[in-house]
Amino acid sequence: MAARRYWLVKSEPESFSFDDLLACEDQRTAWDGVRNYQARNTLRDSMQSGDGVLFYHSNAQPPCIVGLAEVASGPYPDATQFDPASDYFDPGATRDDPRWILVDIRATARLERPLELEELKRNPKLDAMELLRKGSRLSVQPVTAEQWREVLAMAKRKAPKPTK
DNA sequence: GCCAACGTTGGC
DNA sequence: GCCAACGTTGGC
């Protein structure tokens, strides 16, 4: 059995928040709507059931990591690509040759406190995190085991004093 | 609302 | 294959 891996997924809380995930039956949902090839390849080729997931709120005030989740299925086709009524409909995709793949995500725990982007940026141990790279827009991205541990450790520490 | 950084599209 | 135009993401 392969070692557990770690990931970060972004979601705009206005469209789907961590609370929305907690409200789902079994706290799980199909992580649909990803329409970026690099993110698709990660979902399809690398994510495995049981992997750890950091749940990040983008376009939020402030943007922050709010919770933990896990990959709860293997990869399978995103049904929204076949649905003409969906915003995610892709006329170029067919059931025989699906273009977009997803996995299920299940919430496991809310963080002790939200970790704001600003605070993450100030932690030198997270310098190499994909989320913090300038211009990074990937909505599904890898996290190293060290980064995962550091994020969890930060959440257990007290919030830093505001700097402004 | 602005805009930098990317990704995609399509003419050539 | 190049690259300009356009669309999207997402912090600020």
XYZ file of C-alpha atoms (C1' of nucleotides) in Angstrom, chain A residues 10 56 59 117 121 137, chain C residues 7-12:
12
model
C -9.210 25.583 -2.951
C -8.538 26.360 1.645
C -11.515 34.721 -2.535
C -2.747 33.238 4.099
C 3.401 33.463 4.322
C -3.586 29.391 -9.287
C -10.787 34.595 -20.274
C -9.976 33.186 -15.446
C -8.058 33.205 -10.853
C -7.560 35.261 -6.730
C -5.013 38.551 -3.686
C -5.395 43.120 -2.574
